[in-house]
Short mmCIF file of C-alpha atoms in Angstrom, two decimals:
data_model
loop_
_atom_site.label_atom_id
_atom_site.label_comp_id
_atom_site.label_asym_id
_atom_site.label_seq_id
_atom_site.Cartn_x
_atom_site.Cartn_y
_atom_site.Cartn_z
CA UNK V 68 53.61 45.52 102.49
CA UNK V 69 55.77 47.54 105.52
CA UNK V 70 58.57 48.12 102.52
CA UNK V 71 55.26 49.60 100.38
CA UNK V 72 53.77 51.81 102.77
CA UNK V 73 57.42 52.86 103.96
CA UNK V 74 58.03 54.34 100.85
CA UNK V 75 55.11 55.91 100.37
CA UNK V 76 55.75 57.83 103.65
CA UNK V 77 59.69 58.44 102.51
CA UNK V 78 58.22 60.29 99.20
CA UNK V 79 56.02 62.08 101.16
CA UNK V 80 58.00 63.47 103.75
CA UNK V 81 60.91 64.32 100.64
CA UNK V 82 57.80 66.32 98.87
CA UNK V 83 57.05 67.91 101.98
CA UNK V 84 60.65 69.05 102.35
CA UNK V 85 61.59 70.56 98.98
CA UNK V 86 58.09 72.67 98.99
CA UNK V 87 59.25 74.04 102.58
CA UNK V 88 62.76 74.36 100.93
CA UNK V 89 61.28 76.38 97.63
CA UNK V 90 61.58 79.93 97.45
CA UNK V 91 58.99 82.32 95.57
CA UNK V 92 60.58 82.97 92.21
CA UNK V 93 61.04 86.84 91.11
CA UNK V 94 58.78 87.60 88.11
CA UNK V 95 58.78 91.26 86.70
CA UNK V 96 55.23 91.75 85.78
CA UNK V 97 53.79 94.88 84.51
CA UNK V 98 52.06 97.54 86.76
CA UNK V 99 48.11 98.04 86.57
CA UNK V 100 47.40 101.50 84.14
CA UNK V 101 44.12 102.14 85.26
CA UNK V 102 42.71 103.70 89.10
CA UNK V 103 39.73 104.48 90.08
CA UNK V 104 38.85 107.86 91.87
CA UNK V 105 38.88 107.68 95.60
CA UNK V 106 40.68 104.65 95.62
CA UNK V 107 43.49 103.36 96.68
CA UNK V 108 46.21 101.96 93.55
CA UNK V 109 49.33 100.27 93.95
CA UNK V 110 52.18 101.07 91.26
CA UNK V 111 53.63 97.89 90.45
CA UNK V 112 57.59 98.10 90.07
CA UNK V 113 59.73 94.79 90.19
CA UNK V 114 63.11 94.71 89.40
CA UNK V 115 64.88 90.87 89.44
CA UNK V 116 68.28 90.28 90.89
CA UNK V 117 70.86 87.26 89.43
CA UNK V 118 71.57 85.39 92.53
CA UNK V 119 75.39 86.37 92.09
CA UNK V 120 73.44 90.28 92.91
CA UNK V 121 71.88 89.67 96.38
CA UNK V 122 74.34 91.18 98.36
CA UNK V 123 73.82 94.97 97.15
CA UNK V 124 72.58 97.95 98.42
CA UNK V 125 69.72 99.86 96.52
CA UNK V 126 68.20 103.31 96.48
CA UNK V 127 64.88 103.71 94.86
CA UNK V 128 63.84 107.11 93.57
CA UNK V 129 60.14 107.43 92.16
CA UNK V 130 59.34 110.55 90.10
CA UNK V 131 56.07 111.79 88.82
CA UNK V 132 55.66 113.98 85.42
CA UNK V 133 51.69 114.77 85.21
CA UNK V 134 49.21 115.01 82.65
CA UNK V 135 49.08 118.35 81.69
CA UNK V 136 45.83 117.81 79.37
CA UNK V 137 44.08 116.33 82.92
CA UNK V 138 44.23 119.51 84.71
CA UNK V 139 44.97 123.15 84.00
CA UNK V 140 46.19 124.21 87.22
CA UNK V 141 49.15 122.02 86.84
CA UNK V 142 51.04 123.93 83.95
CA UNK V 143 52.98 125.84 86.80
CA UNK V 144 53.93 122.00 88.15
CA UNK V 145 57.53 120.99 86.95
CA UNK V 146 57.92 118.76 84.22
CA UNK V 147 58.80 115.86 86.26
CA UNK V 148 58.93 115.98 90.64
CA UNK V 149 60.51 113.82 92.88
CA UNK V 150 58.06 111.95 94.91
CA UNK V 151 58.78 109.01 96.95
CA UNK V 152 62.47 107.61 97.90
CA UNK V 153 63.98 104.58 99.60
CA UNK V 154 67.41 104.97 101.36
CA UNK V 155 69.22 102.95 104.03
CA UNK V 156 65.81 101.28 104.84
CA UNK V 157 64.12 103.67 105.26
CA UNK V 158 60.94 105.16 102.97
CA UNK V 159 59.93 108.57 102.41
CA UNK V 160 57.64 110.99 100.42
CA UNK V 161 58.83 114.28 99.38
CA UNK V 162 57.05 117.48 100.03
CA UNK V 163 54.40 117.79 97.09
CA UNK V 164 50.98 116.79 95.82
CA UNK V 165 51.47 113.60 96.96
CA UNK V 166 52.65 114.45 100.89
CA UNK V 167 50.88 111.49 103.33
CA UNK V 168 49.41 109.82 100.59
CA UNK V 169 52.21 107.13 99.27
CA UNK V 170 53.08 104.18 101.25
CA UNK V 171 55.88 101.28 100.82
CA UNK V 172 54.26 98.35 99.18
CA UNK V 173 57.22 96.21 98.40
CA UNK V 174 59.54 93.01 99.38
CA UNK V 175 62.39 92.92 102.08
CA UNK V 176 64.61 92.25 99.33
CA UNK V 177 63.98 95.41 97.53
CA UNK V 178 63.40 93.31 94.37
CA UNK V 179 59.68 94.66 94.48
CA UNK V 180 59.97 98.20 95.07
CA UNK V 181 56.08 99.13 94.56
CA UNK V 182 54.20 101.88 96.51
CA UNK V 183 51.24 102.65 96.54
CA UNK V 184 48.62 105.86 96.38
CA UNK V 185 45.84 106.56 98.94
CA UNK V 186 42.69 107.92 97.75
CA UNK V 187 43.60 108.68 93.94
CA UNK V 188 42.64 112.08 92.38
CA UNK V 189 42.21 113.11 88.80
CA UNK V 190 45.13 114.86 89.56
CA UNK V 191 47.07 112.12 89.51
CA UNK V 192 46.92 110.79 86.03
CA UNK V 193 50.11 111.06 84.53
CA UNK V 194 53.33 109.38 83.94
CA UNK V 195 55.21 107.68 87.49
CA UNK V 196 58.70 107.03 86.98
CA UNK V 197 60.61 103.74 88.99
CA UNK V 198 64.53 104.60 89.01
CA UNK V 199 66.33 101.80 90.75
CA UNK V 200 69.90 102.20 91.68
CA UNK V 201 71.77 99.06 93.19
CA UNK V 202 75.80 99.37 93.97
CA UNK V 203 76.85 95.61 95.05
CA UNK V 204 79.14 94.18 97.22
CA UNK V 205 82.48 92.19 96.03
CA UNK V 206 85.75 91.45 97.27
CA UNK V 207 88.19 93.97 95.00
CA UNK V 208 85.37 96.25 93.29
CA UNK V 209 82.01 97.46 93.93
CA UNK V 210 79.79 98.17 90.56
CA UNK V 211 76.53 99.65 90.14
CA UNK V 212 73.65 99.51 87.78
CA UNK V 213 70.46 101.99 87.29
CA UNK V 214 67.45 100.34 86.17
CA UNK V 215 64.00 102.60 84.64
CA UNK V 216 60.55 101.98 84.56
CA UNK V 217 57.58 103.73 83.82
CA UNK V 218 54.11 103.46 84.68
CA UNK V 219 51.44 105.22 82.44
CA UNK V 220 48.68 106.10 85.01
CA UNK V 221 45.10 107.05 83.89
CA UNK V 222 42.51 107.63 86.55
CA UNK V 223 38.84 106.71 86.34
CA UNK V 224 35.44 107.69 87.75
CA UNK V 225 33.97 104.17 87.92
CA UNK V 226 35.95 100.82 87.37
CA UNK V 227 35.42 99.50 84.40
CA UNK V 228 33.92 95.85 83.38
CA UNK V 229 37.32 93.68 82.16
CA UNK V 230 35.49 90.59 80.86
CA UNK V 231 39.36 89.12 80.31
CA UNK V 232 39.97 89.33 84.17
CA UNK V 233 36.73 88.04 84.68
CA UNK V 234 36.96 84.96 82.59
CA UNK V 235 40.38 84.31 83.87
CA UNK V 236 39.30 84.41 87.24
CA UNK V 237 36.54 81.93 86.67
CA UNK V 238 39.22 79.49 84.86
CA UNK V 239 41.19 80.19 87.83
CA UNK V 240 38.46 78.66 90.12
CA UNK V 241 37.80 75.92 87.83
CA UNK V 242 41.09 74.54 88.04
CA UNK V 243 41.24 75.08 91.36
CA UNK V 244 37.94 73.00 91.98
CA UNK V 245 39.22 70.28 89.47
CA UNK V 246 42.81 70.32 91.15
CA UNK V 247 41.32 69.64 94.89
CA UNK V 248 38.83 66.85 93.11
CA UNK V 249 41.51 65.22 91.67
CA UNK V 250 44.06 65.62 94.65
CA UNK V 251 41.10 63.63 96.64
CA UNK V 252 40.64 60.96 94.03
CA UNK V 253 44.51 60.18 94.08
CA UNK V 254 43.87 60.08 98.10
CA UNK V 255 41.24 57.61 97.64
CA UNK V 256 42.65 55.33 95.61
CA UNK V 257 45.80 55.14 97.41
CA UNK V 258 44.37 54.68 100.39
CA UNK V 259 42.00 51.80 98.95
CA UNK V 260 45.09 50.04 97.63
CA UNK V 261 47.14 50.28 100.58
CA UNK V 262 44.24 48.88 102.22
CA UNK V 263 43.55 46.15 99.64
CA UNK V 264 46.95 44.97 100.45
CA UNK V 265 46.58 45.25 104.28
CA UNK V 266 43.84 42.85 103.90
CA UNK V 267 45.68 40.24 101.68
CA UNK V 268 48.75 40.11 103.75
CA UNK V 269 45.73 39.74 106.94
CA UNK V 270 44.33 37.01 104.62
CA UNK V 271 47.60 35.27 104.16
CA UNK V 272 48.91 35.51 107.40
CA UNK V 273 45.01 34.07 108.59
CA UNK V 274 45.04 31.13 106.48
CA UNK V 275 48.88 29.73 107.26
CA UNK V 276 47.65 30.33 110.53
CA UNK V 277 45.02 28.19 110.16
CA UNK V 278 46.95 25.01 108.86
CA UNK V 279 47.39 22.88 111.48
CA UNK V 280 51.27 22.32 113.02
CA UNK V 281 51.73 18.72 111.69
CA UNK V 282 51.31 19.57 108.10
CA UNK V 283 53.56 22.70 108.60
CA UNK V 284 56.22 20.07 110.03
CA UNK V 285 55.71 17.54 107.45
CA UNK V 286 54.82 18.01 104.49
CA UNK V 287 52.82 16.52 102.18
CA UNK V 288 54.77 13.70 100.20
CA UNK V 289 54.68 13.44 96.72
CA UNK V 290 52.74 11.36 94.80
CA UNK V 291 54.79 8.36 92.85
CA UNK V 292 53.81 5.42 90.73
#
């Protein structure tokens, strides 16, 4: 029973380590398309490194062409302005329609390089540029890469009613619910069996107990013709 419950507590403890050990995995997922006026929105930009690509250092330019057909006052604009950058750690925004209104919203790793936009204005609608430029570090050469993403933003009046997100968020809860109720049954029952055998080694240990010395000394003799 001690060998039983030892191992139980050795697989335990090794679970407990590699989830302390695991690191959150880089996944480039789109940026949301649609804001809502007055709002804050966040413009999603991830770009992944190879683990042979962590030592580098990267500059992040965002640029914003807008939409022309939104707004009439903007055909003097340029077709596309620089807007935000990130250099030697430390963020910026240019001079420009969007002065004090961007703010860093990514990783310490500069893998997600997202900002995002304080109270969003029709005038913002348009297309947001995410230009990432990453030089690394080796022994005999240093080579760079560019990376380019773009982010077609439309602003709204109201939000709008995604029955998708909705349903997925009520599967989310539902496995949630169904993970934690079956996380407890697996408690229960473990701990009922442990305990089952507690009480049968108890039992056992009880009943040799209970014999009385001389017939543990000398045992019974067996029976012959």
């Amino acid at each position: 029973m001690v060998t039983h419950t030892r191992v139980h507590l050795q697989t335990l403890a090794l679970l407990v380590f590699v989830v302390r050990l695991s690191r959150p995995v880089c996944v480039e997922v789109p940026s949301e398309t649609d804001a809502v006026l007055g709002k804050p929105m966040k413009l999603t930009c991830i770009s992944c490194m190879k683990r042979e690509e962590i030592e580098a250092k990267t500059h992040v330019d965002w640029f914003f062409t807008p939409d022309k057909d939104n707004d009439k006052d903007q055909d003097n604009l340029p077709e596309k302005i620089h807007i935000y950058k990130y250099d030697i750690d430390t963020p910026s925004d240019s001079d420009g329609p969007f002065k004090n209104r961007l703010t860093w919203n990514g990783s310490q790793d500069l893998q997600d390089i997202s900002i995002q936009i304080t109270n969003v204005t029709f005038n913002d609608s348009g297309t947001y540029e995410c230009q990432i430029h990453r030089e690394f570090k080796f022994d005999f050469f240093t080579p760079s890469i560019t990376a380019l993403k773009k982010i077609e933003l439309k602003v709204k009046q109201q939000a709008a009613n995604d029955p998708t997100a909705l349903y997925s968020e009520i599967m989310m809860y539902v496995l949630l619910v169904f993970l934690t109720f079956w996380l407890l049954v697996e408690m229960v029952y473990c701990y009922r069996k442990i305990s089952k055998s507690d009480e049968q080694a108890q039992d056992t240990a009880t009943n040799y107990l209970a014999i009385p010395s001389e017939q543990k000394d000398n045992p019974a003799a067996p029976v012959t013709e």
